[in-house]
Structures are given as C-alpha cells and as structure tokens.
Short mmCIF file of C-alpha atoms and ligand atoms in Angstrom, two decimals:
data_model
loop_
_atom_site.label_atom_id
_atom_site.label_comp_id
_atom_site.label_asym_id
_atom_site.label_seq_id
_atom_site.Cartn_x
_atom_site.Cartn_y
_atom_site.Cartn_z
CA UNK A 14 -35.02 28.94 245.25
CA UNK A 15 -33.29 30.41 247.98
CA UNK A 16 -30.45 28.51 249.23
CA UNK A 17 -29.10 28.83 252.44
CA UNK A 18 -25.21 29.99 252.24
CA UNK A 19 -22.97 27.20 252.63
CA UNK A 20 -20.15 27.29 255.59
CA UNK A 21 -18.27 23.66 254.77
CA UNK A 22 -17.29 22.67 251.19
CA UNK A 23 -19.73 19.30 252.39
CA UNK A 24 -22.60 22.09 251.94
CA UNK A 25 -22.21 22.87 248.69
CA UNK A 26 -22.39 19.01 248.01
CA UNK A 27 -25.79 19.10 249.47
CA UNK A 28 -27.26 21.98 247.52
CA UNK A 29 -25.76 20.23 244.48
CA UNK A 30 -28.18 17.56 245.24
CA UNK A 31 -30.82 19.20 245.31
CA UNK A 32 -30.71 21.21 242.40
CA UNK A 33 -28.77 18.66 240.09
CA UNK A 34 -30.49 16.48 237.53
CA UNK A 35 -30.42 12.68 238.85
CA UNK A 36 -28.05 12.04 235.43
CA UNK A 37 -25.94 14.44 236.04
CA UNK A 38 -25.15 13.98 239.90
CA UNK A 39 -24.47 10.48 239.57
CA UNK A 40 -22.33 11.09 237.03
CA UNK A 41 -20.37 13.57 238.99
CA UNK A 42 -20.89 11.97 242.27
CA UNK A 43 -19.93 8.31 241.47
CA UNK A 44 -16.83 6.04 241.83
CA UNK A 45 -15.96 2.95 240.68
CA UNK A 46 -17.58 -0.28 241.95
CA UNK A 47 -18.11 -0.20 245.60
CA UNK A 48 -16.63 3.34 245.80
CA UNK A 49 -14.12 1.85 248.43
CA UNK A 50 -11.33 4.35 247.42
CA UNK A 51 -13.79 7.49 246.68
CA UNK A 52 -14.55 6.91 250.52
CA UNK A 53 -10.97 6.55 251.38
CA UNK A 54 -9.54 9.65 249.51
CA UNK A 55 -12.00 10.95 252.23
CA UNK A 56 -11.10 9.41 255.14
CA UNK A 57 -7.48 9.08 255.07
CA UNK A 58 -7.18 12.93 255.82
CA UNK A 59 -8.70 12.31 259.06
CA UNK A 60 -6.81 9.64 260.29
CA UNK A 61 -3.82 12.19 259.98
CA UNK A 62 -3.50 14.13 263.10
CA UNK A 63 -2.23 17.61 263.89
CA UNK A 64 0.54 18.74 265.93
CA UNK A 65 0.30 22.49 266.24
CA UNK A 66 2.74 24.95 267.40
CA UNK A 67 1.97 28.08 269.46
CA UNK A 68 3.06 31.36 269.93
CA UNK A 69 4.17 32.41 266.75
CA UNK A 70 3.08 35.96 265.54
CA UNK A 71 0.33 34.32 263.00
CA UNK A 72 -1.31 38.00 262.12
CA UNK A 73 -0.72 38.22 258.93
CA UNK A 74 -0.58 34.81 256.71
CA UNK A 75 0.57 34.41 253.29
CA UNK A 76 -0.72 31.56 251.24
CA UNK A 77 1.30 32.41 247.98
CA UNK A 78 2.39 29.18 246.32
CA UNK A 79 4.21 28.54 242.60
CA UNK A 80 3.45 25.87 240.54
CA UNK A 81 5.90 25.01 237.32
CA UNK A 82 7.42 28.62 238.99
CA UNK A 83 4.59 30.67 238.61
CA UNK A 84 3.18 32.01 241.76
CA UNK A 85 -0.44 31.27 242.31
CA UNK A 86 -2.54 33.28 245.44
CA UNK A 87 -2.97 29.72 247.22
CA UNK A 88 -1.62 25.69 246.69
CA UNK A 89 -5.16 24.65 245.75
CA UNK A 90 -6.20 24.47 242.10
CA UNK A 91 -8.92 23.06 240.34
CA UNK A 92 -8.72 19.63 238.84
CA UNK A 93 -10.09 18.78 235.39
CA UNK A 94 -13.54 17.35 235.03
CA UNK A 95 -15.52 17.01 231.82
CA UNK A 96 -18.84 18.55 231.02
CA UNK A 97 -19.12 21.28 233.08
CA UNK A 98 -21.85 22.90 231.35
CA UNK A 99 -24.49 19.97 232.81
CA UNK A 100 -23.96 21.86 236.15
CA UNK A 101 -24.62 25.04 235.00
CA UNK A 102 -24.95 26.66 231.43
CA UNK A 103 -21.66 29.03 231.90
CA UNK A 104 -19.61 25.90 232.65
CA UNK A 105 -16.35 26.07 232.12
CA UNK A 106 -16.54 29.46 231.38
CA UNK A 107 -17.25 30.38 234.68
CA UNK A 108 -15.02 28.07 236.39
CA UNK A 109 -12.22 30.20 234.42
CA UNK A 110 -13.62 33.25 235.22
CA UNK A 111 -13.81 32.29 239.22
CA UNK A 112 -10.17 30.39 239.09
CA UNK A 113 -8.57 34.15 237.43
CA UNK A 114 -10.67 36.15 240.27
CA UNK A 115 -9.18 33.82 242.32
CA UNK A 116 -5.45 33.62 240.76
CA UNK A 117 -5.29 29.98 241.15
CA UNK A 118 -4.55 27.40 238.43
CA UNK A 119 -7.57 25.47 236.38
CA UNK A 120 -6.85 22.81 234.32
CA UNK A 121 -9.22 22.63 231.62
CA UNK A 122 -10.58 18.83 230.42
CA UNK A 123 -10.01 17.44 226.83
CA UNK A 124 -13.95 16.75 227.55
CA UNK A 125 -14.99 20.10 228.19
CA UNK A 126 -18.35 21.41 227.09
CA UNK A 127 -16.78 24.88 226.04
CA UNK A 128 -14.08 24.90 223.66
CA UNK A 129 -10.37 25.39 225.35
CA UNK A 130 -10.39 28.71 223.39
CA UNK A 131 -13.69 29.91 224.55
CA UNK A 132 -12.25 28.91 228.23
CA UNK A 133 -8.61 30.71 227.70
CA UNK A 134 -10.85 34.02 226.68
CA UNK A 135 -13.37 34.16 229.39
CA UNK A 136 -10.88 33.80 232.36
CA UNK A 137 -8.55 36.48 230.12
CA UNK A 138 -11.49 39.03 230.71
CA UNK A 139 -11.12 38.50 234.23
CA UNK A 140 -8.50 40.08 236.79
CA UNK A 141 -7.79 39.03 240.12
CA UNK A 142 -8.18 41.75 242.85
CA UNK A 143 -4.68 42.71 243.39
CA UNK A 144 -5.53 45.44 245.18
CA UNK A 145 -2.33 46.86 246.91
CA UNK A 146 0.28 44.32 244.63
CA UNK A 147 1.99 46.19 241.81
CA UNK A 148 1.82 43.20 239.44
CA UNK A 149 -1.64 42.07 237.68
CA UNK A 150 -0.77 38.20 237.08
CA UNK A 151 -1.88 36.51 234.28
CA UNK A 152 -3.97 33.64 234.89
CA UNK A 153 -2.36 29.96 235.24
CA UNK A 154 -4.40 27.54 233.04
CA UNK A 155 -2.89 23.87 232.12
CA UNK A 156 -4.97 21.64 229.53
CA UNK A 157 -5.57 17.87 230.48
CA UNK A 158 -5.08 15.59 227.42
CA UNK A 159 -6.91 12.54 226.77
CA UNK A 160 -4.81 10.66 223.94
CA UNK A 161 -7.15 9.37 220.99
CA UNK A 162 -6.08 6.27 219.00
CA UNK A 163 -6.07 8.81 216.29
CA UNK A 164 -2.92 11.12 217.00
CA UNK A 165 -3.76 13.93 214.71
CA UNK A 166 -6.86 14.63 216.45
CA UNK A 167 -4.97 15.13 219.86
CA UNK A 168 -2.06 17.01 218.05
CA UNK A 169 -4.58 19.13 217.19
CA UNK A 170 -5.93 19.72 220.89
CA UNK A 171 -2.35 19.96 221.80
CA UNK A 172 -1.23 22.89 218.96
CA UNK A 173 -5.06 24.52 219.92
CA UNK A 174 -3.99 24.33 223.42
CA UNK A 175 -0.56 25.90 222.82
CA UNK A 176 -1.31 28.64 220.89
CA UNK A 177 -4.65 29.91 222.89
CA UNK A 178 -2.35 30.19 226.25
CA UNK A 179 -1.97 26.85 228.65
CA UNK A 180 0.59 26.56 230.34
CA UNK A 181 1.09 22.84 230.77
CA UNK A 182 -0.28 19.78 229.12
CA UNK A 183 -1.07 17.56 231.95
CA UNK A 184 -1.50 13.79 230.61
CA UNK A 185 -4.04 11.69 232.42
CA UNK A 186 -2.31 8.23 232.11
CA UNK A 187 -5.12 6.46 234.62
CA UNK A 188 -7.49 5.98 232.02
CA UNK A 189 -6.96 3.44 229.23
CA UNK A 190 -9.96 1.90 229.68
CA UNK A 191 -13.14 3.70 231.54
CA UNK A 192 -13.48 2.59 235.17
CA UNK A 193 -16.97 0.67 235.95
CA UNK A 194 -19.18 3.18 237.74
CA UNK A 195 -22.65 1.69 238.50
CA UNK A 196 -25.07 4.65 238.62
CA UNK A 197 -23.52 5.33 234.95
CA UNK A 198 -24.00 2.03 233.86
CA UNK A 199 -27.43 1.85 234.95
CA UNK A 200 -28.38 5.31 233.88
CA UNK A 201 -26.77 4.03 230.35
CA UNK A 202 -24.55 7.57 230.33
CA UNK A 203 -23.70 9.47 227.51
CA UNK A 204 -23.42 13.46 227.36
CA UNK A 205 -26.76 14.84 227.24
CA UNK A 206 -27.77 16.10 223.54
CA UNK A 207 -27.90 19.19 224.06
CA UNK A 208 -24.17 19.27 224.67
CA UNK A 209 -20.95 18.18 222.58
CA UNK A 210 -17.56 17.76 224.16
CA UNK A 211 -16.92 20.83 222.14
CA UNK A 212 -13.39 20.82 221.63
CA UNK A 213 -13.43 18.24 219.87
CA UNK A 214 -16.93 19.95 217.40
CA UNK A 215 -14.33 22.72 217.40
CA UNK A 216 -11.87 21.00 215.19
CA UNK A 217 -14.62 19.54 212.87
CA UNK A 218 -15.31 16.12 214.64
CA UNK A 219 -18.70 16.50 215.17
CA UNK A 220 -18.69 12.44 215.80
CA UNK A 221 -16.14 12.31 217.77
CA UNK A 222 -18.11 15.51 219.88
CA UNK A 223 -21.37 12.87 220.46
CA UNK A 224 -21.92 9.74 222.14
CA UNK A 225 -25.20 9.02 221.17
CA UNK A 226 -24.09 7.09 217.64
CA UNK A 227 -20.98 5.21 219.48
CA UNK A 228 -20.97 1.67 219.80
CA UNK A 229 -18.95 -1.51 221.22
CA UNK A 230 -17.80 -3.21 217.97
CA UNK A 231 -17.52 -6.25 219.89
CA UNK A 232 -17.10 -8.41 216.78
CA UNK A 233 -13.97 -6.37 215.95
CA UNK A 234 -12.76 -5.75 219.46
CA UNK A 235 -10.19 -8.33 220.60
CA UNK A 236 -11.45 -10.63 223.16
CA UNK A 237 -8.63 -9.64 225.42
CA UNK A 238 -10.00 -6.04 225.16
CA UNK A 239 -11.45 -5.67 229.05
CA UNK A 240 -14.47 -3.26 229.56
CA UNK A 241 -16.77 -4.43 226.72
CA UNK A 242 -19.77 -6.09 228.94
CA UNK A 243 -22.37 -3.81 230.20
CA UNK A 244 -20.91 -0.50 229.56
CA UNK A 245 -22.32 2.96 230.29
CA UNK A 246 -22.30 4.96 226.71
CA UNK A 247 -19.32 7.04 228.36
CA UNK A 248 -17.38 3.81 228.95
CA UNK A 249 -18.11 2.89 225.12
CA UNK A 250 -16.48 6.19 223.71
CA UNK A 251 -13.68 5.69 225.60
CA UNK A 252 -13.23 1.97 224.15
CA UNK A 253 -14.02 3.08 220.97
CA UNK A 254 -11.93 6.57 220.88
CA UNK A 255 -8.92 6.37 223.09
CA UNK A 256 -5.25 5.09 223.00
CA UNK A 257 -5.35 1.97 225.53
CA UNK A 258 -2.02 1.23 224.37
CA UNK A 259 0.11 4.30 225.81
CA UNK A 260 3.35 3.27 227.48
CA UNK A 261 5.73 5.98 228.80
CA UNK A 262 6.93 6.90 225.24
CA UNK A 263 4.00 9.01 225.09
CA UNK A 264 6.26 11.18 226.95
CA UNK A 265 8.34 11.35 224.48
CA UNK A 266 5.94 11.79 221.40
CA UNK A 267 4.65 15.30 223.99
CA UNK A 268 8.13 16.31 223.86
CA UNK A 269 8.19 15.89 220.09
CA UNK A 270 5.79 17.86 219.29
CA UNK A 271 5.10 20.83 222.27
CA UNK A 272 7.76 22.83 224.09
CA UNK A 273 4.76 22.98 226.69
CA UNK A 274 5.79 21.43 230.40
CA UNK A 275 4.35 17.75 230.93
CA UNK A 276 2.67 16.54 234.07
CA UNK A 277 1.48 13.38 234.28
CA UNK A 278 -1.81 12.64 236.14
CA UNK A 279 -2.69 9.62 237.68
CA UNK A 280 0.95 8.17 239.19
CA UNK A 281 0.08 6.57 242.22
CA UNK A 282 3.35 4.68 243.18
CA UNK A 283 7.11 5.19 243.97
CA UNK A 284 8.19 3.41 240.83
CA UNK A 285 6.30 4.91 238.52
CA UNK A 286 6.97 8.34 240.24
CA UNK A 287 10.97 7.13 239.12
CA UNK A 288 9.74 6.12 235.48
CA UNK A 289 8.20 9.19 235.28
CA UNK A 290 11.45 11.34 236.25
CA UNK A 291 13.44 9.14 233.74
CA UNK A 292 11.40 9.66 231.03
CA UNK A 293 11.82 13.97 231.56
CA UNK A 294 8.28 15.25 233.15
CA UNK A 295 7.94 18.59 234.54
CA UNK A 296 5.79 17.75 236.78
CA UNK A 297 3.52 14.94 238.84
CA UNK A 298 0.48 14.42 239.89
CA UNK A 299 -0.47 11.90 242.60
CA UNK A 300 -4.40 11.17 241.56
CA UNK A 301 -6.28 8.18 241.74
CA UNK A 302 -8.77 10.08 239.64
CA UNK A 303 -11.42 10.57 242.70
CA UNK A 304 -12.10 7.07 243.33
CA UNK A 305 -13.82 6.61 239.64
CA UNK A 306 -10.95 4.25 237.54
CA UNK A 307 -9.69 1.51 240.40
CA UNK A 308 -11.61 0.30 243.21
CA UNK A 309 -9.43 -0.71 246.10
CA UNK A 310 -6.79 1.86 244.92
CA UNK A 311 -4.70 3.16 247.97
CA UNK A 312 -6.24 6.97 249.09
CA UNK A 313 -4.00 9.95 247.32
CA UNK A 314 -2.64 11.13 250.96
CA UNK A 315 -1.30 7.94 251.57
CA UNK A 316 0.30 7.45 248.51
CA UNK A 317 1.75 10.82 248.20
CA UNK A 318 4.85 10.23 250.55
CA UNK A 319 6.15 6.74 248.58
CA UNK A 320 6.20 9.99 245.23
CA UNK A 321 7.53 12.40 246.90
CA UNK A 322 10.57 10.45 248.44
CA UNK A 323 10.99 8.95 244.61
CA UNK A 324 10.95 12.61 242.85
CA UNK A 325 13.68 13.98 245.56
CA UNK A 326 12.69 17.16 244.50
CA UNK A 327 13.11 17.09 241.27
CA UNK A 328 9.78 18.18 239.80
CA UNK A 329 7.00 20.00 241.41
CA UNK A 330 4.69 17.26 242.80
CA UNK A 331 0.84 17.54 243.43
CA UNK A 332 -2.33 15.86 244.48
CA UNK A 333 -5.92 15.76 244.25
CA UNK A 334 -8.81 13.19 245.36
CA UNK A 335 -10.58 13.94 248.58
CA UNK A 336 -9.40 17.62 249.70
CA UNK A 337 -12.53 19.00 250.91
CA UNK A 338 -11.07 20.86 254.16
CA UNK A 339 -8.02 23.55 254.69
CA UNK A 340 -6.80 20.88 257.06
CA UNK A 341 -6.67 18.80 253.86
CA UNK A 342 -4.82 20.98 251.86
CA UNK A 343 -2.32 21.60 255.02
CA UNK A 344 -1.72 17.74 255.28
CA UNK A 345 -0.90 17.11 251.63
CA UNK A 346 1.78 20.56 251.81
CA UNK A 347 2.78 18.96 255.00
CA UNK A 348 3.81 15.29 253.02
CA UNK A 349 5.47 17.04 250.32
CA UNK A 350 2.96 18.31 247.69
CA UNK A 351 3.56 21.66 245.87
CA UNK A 352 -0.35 22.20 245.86
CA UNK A 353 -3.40 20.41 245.64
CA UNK A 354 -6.56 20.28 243.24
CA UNK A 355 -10.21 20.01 243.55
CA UNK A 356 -12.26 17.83 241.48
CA UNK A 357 -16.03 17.23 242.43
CA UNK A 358 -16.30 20.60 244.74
CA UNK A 359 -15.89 22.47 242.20
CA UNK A 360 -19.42 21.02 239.73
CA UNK A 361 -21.22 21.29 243.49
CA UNK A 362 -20.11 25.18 243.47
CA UNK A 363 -21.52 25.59 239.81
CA UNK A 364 -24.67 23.99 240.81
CA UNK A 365 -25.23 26.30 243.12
CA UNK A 366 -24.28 29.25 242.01
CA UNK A 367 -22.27 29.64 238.77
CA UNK A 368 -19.09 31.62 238.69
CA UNK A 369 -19.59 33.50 242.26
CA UNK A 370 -20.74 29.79 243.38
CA UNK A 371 -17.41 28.47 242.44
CA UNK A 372 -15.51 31.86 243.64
CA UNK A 373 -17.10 31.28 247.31
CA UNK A 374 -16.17 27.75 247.01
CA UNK A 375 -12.52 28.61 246.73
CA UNK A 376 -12.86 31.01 249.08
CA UNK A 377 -14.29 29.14 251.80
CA UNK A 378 -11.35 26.56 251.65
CA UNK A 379 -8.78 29.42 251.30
CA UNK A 380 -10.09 30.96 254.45
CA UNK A 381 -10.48 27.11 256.42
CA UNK A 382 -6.52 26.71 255.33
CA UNK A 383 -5.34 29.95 256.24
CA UNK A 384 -7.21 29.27 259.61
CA UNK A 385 -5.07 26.02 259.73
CA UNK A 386 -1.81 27.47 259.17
CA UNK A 387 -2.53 29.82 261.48
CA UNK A 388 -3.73 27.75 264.57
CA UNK A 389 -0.45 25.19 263.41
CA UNK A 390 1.84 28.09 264.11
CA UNK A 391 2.79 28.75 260.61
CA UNK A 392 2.98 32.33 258.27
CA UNK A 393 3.83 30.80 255.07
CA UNK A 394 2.99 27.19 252.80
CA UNK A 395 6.62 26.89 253.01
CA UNK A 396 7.40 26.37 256.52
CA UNK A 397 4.40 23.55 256.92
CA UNK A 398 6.10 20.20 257.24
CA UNK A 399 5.95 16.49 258.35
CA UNK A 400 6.66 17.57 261.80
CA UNK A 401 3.31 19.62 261.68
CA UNK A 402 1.67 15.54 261.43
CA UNK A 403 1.34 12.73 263.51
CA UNK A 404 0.42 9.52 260.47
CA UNK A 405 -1.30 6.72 261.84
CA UNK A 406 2.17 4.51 262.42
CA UNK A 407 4.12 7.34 264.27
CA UNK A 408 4.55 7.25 267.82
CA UNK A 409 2.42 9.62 269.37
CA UNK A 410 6.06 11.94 269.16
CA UNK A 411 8.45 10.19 267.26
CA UNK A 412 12.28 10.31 268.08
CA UNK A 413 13.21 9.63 264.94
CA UNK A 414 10.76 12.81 263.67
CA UNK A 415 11.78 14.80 266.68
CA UNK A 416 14.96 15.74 267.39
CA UNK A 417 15.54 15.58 271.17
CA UNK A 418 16.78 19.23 271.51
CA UNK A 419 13.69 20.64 270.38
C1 FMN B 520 -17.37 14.31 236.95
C2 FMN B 520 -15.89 14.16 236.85
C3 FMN B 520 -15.29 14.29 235.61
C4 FMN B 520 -13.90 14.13 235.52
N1 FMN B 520 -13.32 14.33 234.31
C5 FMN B 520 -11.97 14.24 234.21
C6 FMN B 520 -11.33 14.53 232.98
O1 FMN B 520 -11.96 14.88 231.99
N2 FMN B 520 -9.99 14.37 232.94
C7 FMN B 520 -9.24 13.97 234.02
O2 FMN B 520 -8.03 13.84 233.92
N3 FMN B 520 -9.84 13.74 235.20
C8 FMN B 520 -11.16 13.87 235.33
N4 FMN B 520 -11.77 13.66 236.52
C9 FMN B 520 -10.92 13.39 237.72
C10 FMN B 520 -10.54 14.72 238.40
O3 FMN B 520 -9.62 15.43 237.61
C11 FMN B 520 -9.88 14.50 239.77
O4 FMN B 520 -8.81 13.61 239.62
C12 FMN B 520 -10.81 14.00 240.86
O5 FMN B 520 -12.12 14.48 240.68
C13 FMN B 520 -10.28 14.46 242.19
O6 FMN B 520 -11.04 13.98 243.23
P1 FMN B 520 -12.19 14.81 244.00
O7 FMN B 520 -13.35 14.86 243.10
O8 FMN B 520 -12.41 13.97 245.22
O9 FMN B 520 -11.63 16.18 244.34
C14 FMN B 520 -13.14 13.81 236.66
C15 FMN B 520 -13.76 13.69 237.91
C16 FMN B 520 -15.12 13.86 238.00
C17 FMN B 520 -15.77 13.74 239.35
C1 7N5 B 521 -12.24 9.18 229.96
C2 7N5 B 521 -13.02 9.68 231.10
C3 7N5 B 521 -14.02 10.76 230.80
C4 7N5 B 521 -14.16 11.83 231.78
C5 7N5 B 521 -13.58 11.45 233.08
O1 7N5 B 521 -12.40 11.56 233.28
C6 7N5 B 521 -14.41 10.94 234.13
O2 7N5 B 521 -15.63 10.83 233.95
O3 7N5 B 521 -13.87 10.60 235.20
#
C-alpha cells in the first residue's frame, strides 16, 4: 500500500486506521466511558496560549534535556503501552531500536509482547547518530511495573529488569482495578493468541502470559470488589492478577528490594505529589493514563502546575496524555515538567511503518518543538517558562506574571 507521508503526528493516527485490525485500534484508541478526559488531555493544550518573544538569535537550537541526570537529545520520551507487537510484528523491538536512534528515553511495559531482555538488546544494537559529539550515549530505558498480588512474580520482573539495564522502575499506581473502556468490553478483549505478554512466558508463567483461560471468580470475589460486571477479558486479568490493595508502602517494599530510582506514574494531584515526596521517589509522573482508567479526570496540563508547586523541585517531574504537537511539549516544559512522554502516537507510528515509522514520528515532533522554541524566542528547554503562556484565568498580561520593568 503506499501511504502518503505524514506531516502532523494526527496523520499517523489516520494511517493507523486504516491499516490496524478493528481489535487492535480500539484497543489502542479507546478511553474510559465517554472518553471525556481522553478528549480533554487533547484540548486543554489549546486553550493555553502563546506569548512569544522576538529577536533573539534562534539559529542554532538545542533541545538537550536530562531526565534522573542523564541527558537525553530532546524532553519527549515514549510512554509505556502493552502489546506492541499487535501493531506491528517488531514491536517493542523496534520502538527500542527507534527511541536509541533517537537518544530519547522508552519505558518498556510489564505487558510487553517482547521480553524486557529481548527489548534492552535490540535498542543496545542501535547507536544514535552522534555525528560531530565525542560521546556515544548509552540508551535511557526505564521499566513500568504492574504489581501482581503475587510479589515474587514482580520481584522477578524487577531483578530481570535490573540486571538487563533499566534505568528506573516507574510504578503505575492508576490502575488497581482496569478502567471500563467500551469498544473493549464489547469486542470482549483479551491479547490475541498468537501473542503472550512475554515477560511474564519468560519467567515460566505461561498462565499468567494468556488471557484466554482467565476468569471472574465472582463467587470468591468480595462483593465490595468493583469491576466484576461486564468486563472485557483484559479487565478480568487485571481483577484476577493484580495488587488492588497497594498503598504508598509499595514504595517502600521498591526500595527494599532495588537500588533502581522510583517514579511513580499516575499522580494527578498536589497531595499526592507531597505523599509521594514523603515516601522518597525519584521521580513523578503526572498521567491520567490517556484518558483510559477515570472518566471525568482533570486533563494532565492542567494538573501539572498543582505537582509541580507540591515537588518544589525536589524530583524531576513529567507528563504524558495528549502531547501530540511541539507546542505541546513547549507548554508542559513551560508549567514545570522535566519532559514529556508519548503514549498512543507511538502504536500509530508502528502501524505505519515499524521502527523508521516510529523514528519519523519522533522526528516530526522534535522538528514541530524546535520550530516552537524557536518562533517563542528561546535556544534552550531551559529558558522556556510560565511567562512564555497565557492559561485560560490570566489576564491577557498579568502584573502579577509580569514584572512592570520588563
Ligand atoms: C494501548 C495502550 C496501552 C497502555 N499500556 C500501558 C501499560 O502497560 N502501562 C502503563 O503504565 N500505561 C499504559 N498505558 C498508558 C500510557 O503509558 C500513557 O499514560 C498514555 O497513553 C498517554 O496518553 P497518550 O496516549 O494520549 O499519549 C497504555 C496506553 C495505551 C493507549
Ligand atoms: C492494567 C492495564 C493493562 C495495559 C494498560 O495499561 C492499558 O491498556 O491501558
């Protein structure tokens, strides 16, 4: 088929649909419910406005960003989504490979459809081109954990993880029960047979790698257990194989047993930005989880200032849900986050094209941000700031934002 070359990450979402299985793009493409916050991770970047400045030398424009202090070629990474391979067969293989051409961070899923060490070797074959730079860097990879009631089989992810390279263990703490996505639901969803969530196959859980045989005890399940009517076979799994019960002394149990940094994923909210601090992460991410766990959840963007005011600077903090522009990515650097991550963008980009689809992907919103720093007046991530932004409740030029002698 010959596709026509896309010029707007919104592109690459329509090839996707074309070429995608009907299963597998509603999986990827849904939200929760009526996909009220999916739409407003969207919109809320465009009801923040722009105040550019002029006349600054902007001919050469470096994007070079550090995350947990290690410098990355640009603040956006790539979020963790499961199953990669039903969007292409090189899956999260190639999404390594085109994140270390790239020099930008990937966190891998727990749910991956290649095994974390399988991932960790593919992007080690690869090596950015640092043409004209004297250092080759190696590539930034963090594994997402999804805690199972059974804690051996995630110490086990977490020691795999450790010793085949990541970086970071970033805990998704948004999840303790599956959020109610229709299309799923209807569609019955589990991961197509021809693929395990091999990490887990990988460690001799071939059950636990399948859907296909799990089921809702609901005779055992406690009625006060929410999530049990109706489910799609993903939802079920997650019932039936996942820790509903974590508090914050998961924390604590990470620390136990990894020297690894800990970000949590998923903290939407000043307070638990401050529980978070007190309990000793490394780092934060502000992540509704793209719309798909709470319907009616505030947008990422607009929760991102209430975290970063709470964390003070104490830990690196970051977002994703929504980015789909360079403006995008400017706006979030501009309210305080470190970097930003792309979720769904990134199984478009396979779709289309694999590894090179994913490496143009990347590219493309590289470029668009680079083009946005340089038409704000700004040479590098660190001097974009609040008073590059107008937010909906400013005054078109806020005193208060504005000091009157500039
Ligand atoms: C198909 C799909 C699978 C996902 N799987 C995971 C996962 O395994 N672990 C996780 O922490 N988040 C997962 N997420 C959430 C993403 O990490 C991320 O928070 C979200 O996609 C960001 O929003 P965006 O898609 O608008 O960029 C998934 C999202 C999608 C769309
Ligand atoms: C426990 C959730 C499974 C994968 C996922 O995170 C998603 O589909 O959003």
């Amino acid at each position: 088929m010959s596709l026509v070359k896309p010029v707007c990450v919104g592109d690459f979402e329509e090839i996707a649909k074309t070429v995608l299985p009907r299963n597998a793009w509603d999986y990827y493409a849904s939200g929760a419910e009526a996909m009220q916050t999916l739409e407003e991770n969207k919109s809320a970047f465009s009801r923040i406005r722009l105040r550019p400045r002029v006349l600054v030398d902007v001919s050469r424009i470096s994007l070079e960003t550090q995350v947990l202090g290690q410098c990355i070629q640009s603040p956006i990474g790539v979020s963790p989504s499961a199953m990669q391979r039903m969007a292409h067969n090189e899956g999260e293989r190639a999404t390594a490979r085109a994140c270390a051409a790239m020099n930008t961070c990937m966190i891998l899923s727990s749910w991956s459809t290649t095994c974390l060490e399988d991932v960790a070797e593919a992007g080690r074959s690869v090596r950015p081109d640092t043409s004209g730079k004297r250092e080759v860097p190696s590539p930034v990879r963090w594994f997402q954990l999804y805690v199972y009631k059974d804690r051996d089989t995630t110490l086990n992810l977490i020691k795999r993880a450790e010793k085949a390279g990541y970086g970071a263990i970033v805990v998704t703490v948004d999840t303790p029960y599956l959020g109610r996505r229709l299309a799923d639901i209807r569609n019955r969803f589990i991961i197509p047979p021809h693929l395990t969530l091999a990490n887990l196959e990988a460690q001799g859980q071939g059950e636990k790698a399948r859907m296909d045989h799990t089921v809702v005890d609901k005779d055992k399940a406690s009625p006060a257990t929410p999530g049990q009517s109706n489910t799609s076979g993903l939802a079920a799994y997650v019932l039936e194989q996942t820790d509903a019960s974590l508090t914050w002394d998961v924390v604590h149990w990470l620390r136990s047993v990894t020297s690894l940094p800990i970000i949590v994923k998923g903290v939407m909210t000043a307070e638990d930005a401050r529980l978070a601090i007190h309990h000793g992460v490394d780092g934060i991410m502000v992540s509704n989880h793209g719309g798909r766990q709470l319907d009616g959840a505030l947008s990422t963007i607009e929760a991102l200032p209430e975290v970063v005011e709470a964390v003070k600077g104490a830990v690196d903090v970051y977002l994703d849900g929504g980015v789909r522009r360079g403006t995008d990515v400017f706006k979030a650097l501009a309210l305080g986050a470190k970097a930003v991550f792309i979720g769904r963008p990134v199984l478009w980009a396979l779709a289309y094209k694999g590894e090179e689809g994913v490496k143009e992907m990347l590219q493309l919103l590289e470029d668009e941000f680079k083009l946005a720093m340089a038409l704000s007046g700004c040479t590098e991530v660190s001097q974009i700031s609040r008073r590059h932004l107008i937010l909906p409740g400013d005054s078109s030029v806020s005193s208060q934002l504005i000091p009157a002698k500039l």
